[in-house]
Short mmCIF file of C-alpha atoms and ligand atoms in Angstrom, two decimals:
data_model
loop_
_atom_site.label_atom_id
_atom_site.label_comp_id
_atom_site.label_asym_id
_atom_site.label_seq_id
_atom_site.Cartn_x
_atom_site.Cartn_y
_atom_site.Cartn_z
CA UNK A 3 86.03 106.28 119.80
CA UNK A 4 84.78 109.54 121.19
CA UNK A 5 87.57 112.25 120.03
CA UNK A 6 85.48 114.60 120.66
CA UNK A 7 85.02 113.79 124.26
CA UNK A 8 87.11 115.84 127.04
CA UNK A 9 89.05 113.47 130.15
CA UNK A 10 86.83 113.33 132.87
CA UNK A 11 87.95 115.08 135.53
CA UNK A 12 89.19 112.41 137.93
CA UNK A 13 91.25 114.02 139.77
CA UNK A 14 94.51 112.40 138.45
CA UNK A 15 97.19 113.29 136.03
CA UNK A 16 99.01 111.91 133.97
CA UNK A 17 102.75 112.64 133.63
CA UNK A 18 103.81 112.78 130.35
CA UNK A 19 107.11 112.85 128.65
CA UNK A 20 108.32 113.35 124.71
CA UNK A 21 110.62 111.84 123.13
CA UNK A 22 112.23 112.96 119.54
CA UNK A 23 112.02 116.97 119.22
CA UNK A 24 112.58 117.59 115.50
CA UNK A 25 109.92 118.09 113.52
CA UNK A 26 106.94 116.47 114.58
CA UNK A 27 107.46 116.47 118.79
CA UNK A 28 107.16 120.19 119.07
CA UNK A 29 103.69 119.45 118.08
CA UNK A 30 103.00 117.00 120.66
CA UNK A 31 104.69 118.73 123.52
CA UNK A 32 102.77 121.72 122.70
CA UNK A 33 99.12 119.96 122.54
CA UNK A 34 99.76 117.59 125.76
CA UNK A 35 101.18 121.14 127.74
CA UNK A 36 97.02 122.26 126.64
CA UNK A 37 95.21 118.59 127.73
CA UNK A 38 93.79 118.79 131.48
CA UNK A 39 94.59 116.20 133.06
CA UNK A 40 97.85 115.86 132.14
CA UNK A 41 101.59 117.39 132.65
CA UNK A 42 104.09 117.41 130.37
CA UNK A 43 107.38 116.51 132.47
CA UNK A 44 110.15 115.58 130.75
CA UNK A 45 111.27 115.56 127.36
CA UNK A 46 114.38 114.03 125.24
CA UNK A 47 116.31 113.97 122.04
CA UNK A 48 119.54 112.46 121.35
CA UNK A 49 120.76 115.86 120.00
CA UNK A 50 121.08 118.53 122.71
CA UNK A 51 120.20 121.79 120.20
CA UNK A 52 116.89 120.40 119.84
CA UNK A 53 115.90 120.66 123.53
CA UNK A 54 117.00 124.58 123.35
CA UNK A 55 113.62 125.93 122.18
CA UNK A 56 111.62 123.78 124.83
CA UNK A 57 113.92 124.86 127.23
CA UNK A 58 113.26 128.37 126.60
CA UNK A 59 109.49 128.41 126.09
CA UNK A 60 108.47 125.84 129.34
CA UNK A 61 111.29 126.23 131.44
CA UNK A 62 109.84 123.73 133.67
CA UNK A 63 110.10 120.82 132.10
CA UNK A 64 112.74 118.37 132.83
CA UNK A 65 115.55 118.00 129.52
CA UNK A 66 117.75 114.80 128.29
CA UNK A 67 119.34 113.32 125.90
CA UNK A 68 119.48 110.10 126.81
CA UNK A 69 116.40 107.85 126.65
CA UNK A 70 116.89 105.84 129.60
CA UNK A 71 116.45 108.62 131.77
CA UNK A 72 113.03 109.13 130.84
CA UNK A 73 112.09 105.28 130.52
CA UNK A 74 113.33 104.56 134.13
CA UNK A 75 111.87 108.42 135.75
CA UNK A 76 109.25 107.41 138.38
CA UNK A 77 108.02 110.47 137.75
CA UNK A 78 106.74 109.82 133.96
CA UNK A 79 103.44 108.09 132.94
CA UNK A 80 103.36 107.69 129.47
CA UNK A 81 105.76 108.32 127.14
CA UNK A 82 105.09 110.05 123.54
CA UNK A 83 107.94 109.01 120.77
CA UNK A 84 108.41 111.37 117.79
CA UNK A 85 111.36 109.46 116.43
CA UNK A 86 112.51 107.76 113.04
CA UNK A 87 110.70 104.64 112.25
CA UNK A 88 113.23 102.75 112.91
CA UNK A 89 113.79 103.91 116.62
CA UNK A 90 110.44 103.24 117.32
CA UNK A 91 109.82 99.24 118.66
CA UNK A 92 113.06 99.89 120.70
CA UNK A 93 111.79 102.93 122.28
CA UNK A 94 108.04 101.93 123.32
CA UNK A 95 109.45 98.02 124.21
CA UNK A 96 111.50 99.70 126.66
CA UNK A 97 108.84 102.38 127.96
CA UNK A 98 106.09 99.75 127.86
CA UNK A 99 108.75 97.13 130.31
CA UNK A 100 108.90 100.07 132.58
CA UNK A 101 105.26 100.18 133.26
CA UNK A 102 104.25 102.96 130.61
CA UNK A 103 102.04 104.00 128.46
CA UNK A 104 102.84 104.88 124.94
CA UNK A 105 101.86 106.97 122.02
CA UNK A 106 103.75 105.96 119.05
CA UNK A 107 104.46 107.85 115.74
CA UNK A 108 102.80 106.75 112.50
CA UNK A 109 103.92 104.02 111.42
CA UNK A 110 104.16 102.16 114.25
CA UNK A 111 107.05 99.75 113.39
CA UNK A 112 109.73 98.82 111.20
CA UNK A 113 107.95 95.51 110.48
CA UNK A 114 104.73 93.91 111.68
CA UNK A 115 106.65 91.05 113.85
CA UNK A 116 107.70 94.53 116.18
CA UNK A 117 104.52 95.28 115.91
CA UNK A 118 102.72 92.24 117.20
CA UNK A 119 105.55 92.23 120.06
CA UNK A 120 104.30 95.42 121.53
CA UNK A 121 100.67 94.64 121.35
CA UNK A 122 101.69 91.48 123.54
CA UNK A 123 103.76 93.68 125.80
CA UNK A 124 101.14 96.63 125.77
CA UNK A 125 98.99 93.46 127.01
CA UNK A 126 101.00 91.99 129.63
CA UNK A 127 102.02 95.36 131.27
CA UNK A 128 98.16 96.38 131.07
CA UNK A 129 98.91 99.82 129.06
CA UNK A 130 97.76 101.85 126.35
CA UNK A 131 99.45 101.34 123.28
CA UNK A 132 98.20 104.00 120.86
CA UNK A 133 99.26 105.57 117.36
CA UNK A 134 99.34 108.66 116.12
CA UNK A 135 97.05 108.65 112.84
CA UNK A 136 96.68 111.63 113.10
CA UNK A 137 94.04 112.17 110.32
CA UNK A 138 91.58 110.21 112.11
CA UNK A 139 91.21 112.98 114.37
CA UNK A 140 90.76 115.90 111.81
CA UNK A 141 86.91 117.48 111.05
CA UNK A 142 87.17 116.51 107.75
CA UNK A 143 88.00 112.84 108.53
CA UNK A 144 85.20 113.13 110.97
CA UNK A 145 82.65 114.35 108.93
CA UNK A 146 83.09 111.88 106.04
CA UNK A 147 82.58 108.47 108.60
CA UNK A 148 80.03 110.60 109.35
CA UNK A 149 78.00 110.66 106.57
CA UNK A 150 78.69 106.96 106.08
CA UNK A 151 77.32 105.47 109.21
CA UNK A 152 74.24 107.72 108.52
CA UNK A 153 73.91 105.98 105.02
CA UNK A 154 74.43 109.48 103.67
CA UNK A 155 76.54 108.16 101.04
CA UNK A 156 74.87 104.97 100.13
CA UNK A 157 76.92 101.78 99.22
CA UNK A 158 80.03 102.78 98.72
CA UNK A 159 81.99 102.62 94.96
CA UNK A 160 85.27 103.69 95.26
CA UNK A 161 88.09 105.93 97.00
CA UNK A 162 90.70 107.71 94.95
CA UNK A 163 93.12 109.82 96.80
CA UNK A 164 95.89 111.84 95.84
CA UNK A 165 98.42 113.26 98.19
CA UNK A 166 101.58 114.58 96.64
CA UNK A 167 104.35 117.38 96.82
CA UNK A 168 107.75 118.06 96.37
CA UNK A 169 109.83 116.41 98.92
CA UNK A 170 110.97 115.66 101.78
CA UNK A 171 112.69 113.23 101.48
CA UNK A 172 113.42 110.64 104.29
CA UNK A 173 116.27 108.44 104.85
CA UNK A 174 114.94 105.75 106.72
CA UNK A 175 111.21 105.24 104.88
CA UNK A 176 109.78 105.32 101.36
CA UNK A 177 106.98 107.79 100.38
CA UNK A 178 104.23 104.80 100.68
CA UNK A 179 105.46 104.67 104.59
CA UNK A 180 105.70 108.43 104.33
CA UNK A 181 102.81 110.04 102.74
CA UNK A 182 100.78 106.90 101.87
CA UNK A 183 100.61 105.81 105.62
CA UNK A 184 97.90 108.42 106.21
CA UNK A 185 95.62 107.33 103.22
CA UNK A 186 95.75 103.65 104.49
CA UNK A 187 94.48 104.99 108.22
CA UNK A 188 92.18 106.89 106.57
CA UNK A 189 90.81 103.65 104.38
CA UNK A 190 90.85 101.75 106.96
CA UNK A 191 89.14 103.44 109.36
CA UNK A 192 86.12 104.80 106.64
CA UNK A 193 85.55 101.26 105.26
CA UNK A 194 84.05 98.90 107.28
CA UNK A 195 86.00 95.80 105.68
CA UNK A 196 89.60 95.58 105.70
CA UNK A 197 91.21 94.82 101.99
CA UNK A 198 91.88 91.59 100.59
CA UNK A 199 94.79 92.27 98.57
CA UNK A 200 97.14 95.24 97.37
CA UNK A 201 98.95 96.08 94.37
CA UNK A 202 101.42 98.70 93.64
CA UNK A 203 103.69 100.47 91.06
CA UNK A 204 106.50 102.47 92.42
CA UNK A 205 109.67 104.20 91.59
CA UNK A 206 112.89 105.78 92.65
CA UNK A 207 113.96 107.87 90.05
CA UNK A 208 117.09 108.50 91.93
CA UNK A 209 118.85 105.41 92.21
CA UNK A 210 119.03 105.39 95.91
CA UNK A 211 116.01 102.48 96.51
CA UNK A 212 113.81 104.96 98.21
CA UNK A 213 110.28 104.55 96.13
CA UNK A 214 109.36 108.29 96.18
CA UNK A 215 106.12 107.71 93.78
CA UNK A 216 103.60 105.25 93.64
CA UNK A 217 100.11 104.15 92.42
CA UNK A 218 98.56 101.68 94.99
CA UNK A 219 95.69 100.17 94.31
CA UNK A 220 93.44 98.42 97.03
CA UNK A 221 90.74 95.71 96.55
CA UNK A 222 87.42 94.37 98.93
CA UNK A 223 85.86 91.55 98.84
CA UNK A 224 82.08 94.03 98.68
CA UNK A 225 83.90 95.10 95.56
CA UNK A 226 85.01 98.30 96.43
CA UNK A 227 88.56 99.67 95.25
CA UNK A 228 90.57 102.30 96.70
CA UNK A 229 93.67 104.07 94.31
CA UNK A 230 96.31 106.33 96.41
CA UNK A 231 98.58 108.31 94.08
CA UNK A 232 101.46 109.24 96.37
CA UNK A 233 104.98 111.11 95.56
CA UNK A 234 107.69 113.23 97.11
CA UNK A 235 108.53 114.24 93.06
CA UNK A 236 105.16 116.85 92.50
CA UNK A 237 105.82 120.48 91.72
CA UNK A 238 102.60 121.34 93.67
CA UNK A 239 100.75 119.71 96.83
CA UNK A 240 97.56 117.97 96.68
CA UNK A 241 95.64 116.08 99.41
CA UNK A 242 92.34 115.34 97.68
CA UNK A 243 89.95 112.48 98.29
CA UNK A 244 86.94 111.59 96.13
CA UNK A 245 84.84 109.16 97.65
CA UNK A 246 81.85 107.56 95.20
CA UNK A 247 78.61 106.27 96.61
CA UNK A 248 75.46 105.14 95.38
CA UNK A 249 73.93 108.30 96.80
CA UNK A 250 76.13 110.99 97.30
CA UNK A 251 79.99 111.60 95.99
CA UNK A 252 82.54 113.68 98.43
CA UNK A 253 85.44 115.13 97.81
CA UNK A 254 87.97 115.95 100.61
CA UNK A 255 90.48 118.96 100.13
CA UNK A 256 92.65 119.01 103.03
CA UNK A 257 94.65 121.99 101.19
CA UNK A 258 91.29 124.45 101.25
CA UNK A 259 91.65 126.52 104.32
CA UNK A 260 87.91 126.41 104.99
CA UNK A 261 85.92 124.39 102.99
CA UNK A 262 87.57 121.03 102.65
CA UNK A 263 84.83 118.71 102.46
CA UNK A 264 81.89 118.68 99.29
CA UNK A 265 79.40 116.46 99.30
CA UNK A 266 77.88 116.06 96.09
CA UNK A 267 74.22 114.85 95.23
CA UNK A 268 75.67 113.53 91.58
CA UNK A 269 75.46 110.25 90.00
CA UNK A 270 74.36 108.00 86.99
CA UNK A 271 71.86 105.76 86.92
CA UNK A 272 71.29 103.00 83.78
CA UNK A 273 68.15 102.43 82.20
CA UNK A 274 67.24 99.52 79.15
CA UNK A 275 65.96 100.91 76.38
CA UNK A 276 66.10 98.22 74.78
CA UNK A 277 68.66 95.10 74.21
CA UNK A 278 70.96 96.95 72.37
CA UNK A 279 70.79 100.28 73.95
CA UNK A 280 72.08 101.49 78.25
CA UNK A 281 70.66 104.85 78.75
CA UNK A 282 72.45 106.67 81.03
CA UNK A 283 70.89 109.84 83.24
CA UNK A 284 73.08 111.71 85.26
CA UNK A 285 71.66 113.31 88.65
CA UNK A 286 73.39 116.96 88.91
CA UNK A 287 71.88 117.75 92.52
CA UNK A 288 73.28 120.33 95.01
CA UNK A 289 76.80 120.34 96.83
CA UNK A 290 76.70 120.85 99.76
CA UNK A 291 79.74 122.41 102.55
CA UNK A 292 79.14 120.66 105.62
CA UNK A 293 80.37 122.78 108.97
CA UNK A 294 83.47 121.10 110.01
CA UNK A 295 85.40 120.66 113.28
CA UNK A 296 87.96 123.18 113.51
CA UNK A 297 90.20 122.00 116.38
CA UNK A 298 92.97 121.06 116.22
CA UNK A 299 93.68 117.22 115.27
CA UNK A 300 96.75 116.54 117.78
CA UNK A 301 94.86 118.24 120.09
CA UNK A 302 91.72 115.95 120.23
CA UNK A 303 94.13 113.21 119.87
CA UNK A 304 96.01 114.07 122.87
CA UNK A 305 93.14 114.65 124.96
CA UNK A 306 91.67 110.90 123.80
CA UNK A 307 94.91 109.13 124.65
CA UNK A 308 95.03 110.56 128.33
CA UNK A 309 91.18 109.74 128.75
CA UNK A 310 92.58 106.05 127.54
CA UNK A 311 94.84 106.14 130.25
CA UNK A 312 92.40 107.99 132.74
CA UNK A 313 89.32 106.10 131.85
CA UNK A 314 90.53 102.53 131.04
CA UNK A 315 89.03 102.81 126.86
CA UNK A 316 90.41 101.43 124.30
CA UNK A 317 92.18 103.96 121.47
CA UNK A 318 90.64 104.39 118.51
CA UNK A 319 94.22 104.41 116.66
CA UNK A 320 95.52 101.61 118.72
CA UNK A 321 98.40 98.89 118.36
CA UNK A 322 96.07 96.81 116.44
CA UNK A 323 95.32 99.33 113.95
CA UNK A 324 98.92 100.35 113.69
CA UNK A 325 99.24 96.67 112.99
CA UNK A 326 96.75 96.74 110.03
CA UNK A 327 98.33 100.01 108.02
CA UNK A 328 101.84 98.03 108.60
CA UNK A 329 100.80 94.90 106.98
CA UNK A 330 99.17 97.08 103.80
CA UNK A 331 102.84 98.83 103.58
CA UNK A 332 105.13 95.97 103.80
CA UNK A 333 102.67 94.04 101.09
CA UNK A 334 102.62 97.48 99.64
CA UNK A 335 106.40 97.09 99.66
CA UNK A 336 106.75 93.68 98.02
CA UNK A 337 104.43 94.54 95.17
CA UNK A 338 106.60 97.80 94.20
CA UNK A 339 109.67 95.33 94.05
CA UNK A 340 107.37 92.56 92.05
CA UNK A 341 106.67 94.75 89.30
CA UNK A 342 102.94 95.27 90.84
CA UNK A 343 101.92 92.11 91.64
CA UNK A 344 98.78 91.78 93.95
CA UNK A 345 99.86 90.65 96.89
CA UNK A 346 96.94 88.92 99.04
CA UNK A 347 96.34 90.45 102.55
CA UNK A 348 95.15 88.75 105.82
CA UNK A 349 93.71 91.34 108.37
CA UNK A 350 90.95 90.49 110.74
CA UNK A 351 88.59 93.23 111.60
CA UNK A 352 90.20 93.67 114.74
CA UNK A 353 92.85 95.24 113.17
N1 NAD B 30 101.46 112.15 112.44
C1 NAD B 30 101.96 112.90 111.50
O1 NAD B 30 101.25 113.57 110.74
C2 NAD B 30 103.44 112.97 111.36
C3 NAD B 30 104.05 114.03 110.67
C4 NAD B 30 105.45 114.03 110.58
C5 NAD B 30 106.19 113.01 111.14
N2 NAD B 30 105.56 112.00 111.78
C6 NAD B 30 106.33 110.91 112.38
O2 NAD B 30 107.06 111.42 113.49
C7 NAD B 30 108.29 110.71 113.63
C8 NAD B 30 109.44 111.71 113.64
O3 NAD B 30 109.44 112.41 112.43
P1 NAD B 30 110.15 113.84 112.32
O4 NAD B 30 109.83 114.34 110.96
O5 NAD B 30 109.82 114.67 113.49
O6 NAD B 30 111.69 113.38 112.38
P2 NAD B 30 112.96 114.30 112.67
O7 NAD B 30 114.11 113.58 112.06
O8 NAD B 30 112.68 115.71 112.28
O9 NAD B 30 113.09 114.28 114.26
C9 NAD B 30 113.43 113.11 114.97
C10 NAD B 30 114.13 113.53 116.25
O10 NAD B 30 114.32 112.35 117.05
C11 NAD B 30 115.61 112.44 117.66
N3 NAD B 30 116.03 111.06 118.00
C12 NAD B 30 116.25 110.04 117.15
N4 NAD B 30 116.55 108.91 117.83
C13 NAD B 30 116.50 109.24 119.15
C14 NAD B 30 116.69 108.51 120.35
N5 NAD B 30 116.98 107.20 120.33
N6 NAD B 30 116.58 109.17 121.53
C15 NAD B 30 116.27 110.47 121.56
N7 NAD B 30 116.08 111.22 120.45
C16 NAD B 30 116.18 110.60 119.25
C17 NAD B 30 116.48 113.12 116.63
O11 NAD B 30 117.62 113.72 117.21
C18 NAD B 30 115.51 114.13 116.04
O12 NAD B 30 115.59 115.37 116.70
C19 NAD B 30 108.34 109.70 112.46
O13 NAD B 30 107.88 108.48 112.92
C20 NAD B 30 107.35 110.26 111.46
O14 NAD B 30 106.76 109.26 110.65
C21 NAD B 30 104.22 111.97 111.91
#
């Protein structure tokens, strides 16, 4: 994937239209309104108050509330949906029928058998089916796949990544489809082996079945091992990622305004003394702030999933990826219920 490429000018636009204006949409609507190449025609949410501020600020744009207005319009292209989880196979199965393309919220489905269906129908009806991870698209992700295809890092040990706060709370998904969702993209996409298994501890705390902490723990076949500590139930907010190499360590603080990412020339190496005796030395090089991509994530995204539709290229978060972070929740899922039993995954690289 080339984020960081523009649409070619082609001539052609694509006519876009988003669905689900709560939290999330505005963001869309307002990045696709800035991609060339594109219009943003039509949006939609079941609740009429939330189409008041779009109304307002692009007076243009075509409002509804109901769905099939949108999925039927001639006049739309591709179709963005910002809804709950659950809406979200119903939503795209429809747009995809109708001939078009679709950007789908992280995660992409309830389950991965809705998941595999609209691959297949993405297939048949020939259209971009992409997902909206949309950490894959930030500087700092960026940077850090960076320095791992350059060898930067050396063989890599271990990710550990923390990303809690205090709320919110969702009806319809746990924290691990929440919050952890993001660190799974982010795994997924840095590593260049999916994981063979997953086990996780999580809890409720509020008798309501809605696991709002957990401690996940990933495994590789290399040997590698990736930890996520996730929760809706932290008096502060942290999104930090260590990642250990052989060469270099990083850490990734997505709550720094600036500098987020550190590389760091440490490490320990073992000598034998003897037959008895490890000797350790510890290599205390520099750290280094790399310059990062500023712009914004959704914005690069946005631009990449109208050069999919422009260009004919394949997404770099698309239904098969989607696919891959599902199946790591739902086993995620079943080892929070099992008391934290690993729970063996089967993902191709494909996915
Ligand atoms: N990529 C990210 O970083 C990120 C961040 C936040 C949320 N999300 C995702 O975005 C999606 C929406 O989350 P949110 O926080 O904006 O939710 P929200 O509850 O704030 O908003 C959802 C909106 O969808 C509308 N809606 C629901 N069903 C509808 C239907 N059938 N037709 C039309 N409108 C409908 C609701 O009225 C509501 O306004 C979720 O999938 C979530 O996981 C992604």
């Amino acid at each position: 994937m080339e984020a960081e490429e523009q649409n070619m000018d082609t001539g052609k636009k694509v006519n876009i239209g988003v669905v689900g204006l709560g939290y999330w949409g505005p963001n869309l609507v307002r990045n696709f309104i800035d991609v060339e190449n594109c219009r943003v025609v039509m949006v939609c949410d079941a609740n009429e108050a939330r189409l008041k501020p779009v109304k307002k600020r692009y007076p243009n744009i075509e409002l509804t509330t109901k769905y099939e207005d949108m999925a039927a319009s001639n006049d739309v292209d591709a179709i963005a949906i910002a809804t709950p989880v659950i809406s979200h196979y119903p939503l795209a199965k429809q747009a995809l029928e109708n001939g078009k393309h679709v950007l789908i919220e992280k995660p992409i489905c309830s389950n991965s058998t809705e998941a595999e269906d609209l691959i297949k129908t993405a297939k048949k009806y020939q259209k971009i089916l992409m997902v909206d991870h949309t950490f894959l698209y930030t500087g700092g992700v960026r940077k850090i796949k960076e320095l791992i295809d350059k060898g930067e890092i050396g063989q890599l040990f271990y990710l550990d990544s923390v990303r809690i706060n205090l709320g919110l709370f969702r009806p319809d998904v746990n924290v691990i489809w929440d919050l952890a969702s993001h660190d799974i993209s982010i795994i997924h996409y840095l590593f260049d082996e999916p994981p063979v298994s997953v086990s996780a501890m999580g809890r409720d705390f509020n008798n309501n079945n809605i696991t709002c902490l957990a401690y996940i723990t990933l495994k590789y076949k290399s040997g590698m091992i990736a930890h996520i500590h996730t929760s809706w139930l932290s008096p502060v907010k942290i999104r930090r990622i260590i990642l250990g190499g052989s060469k270099k360590m990083v850490i990734y603080d997505d709550v720094e305004p600036t500098e987020k990412i550190k590389i760091y020339d440490s490490g320990i190496e073992f000598r034998q003394e003897n037959e008895t005796s490890l000797q350790p030395t510890y290599r205390l090089g520099d750290i280094n702030l790399p310059k990062l991509d500023q712009r914004e994530a959704l914005a690069l995204e946005a631009n990449h999933f109208i050069d999919c539709i422009l260009n004919g290229k394949k997404p770099l978060t698309d239904g098969a990826m989607g696919l891959a972070v599902l199946k790591i929740l739902e086993a995620a899922d079943i080892s929070t219920r099992e008391g934290g039993r690993e729970i063996a995954l089967n993902i191709s690289r494909q996915q």
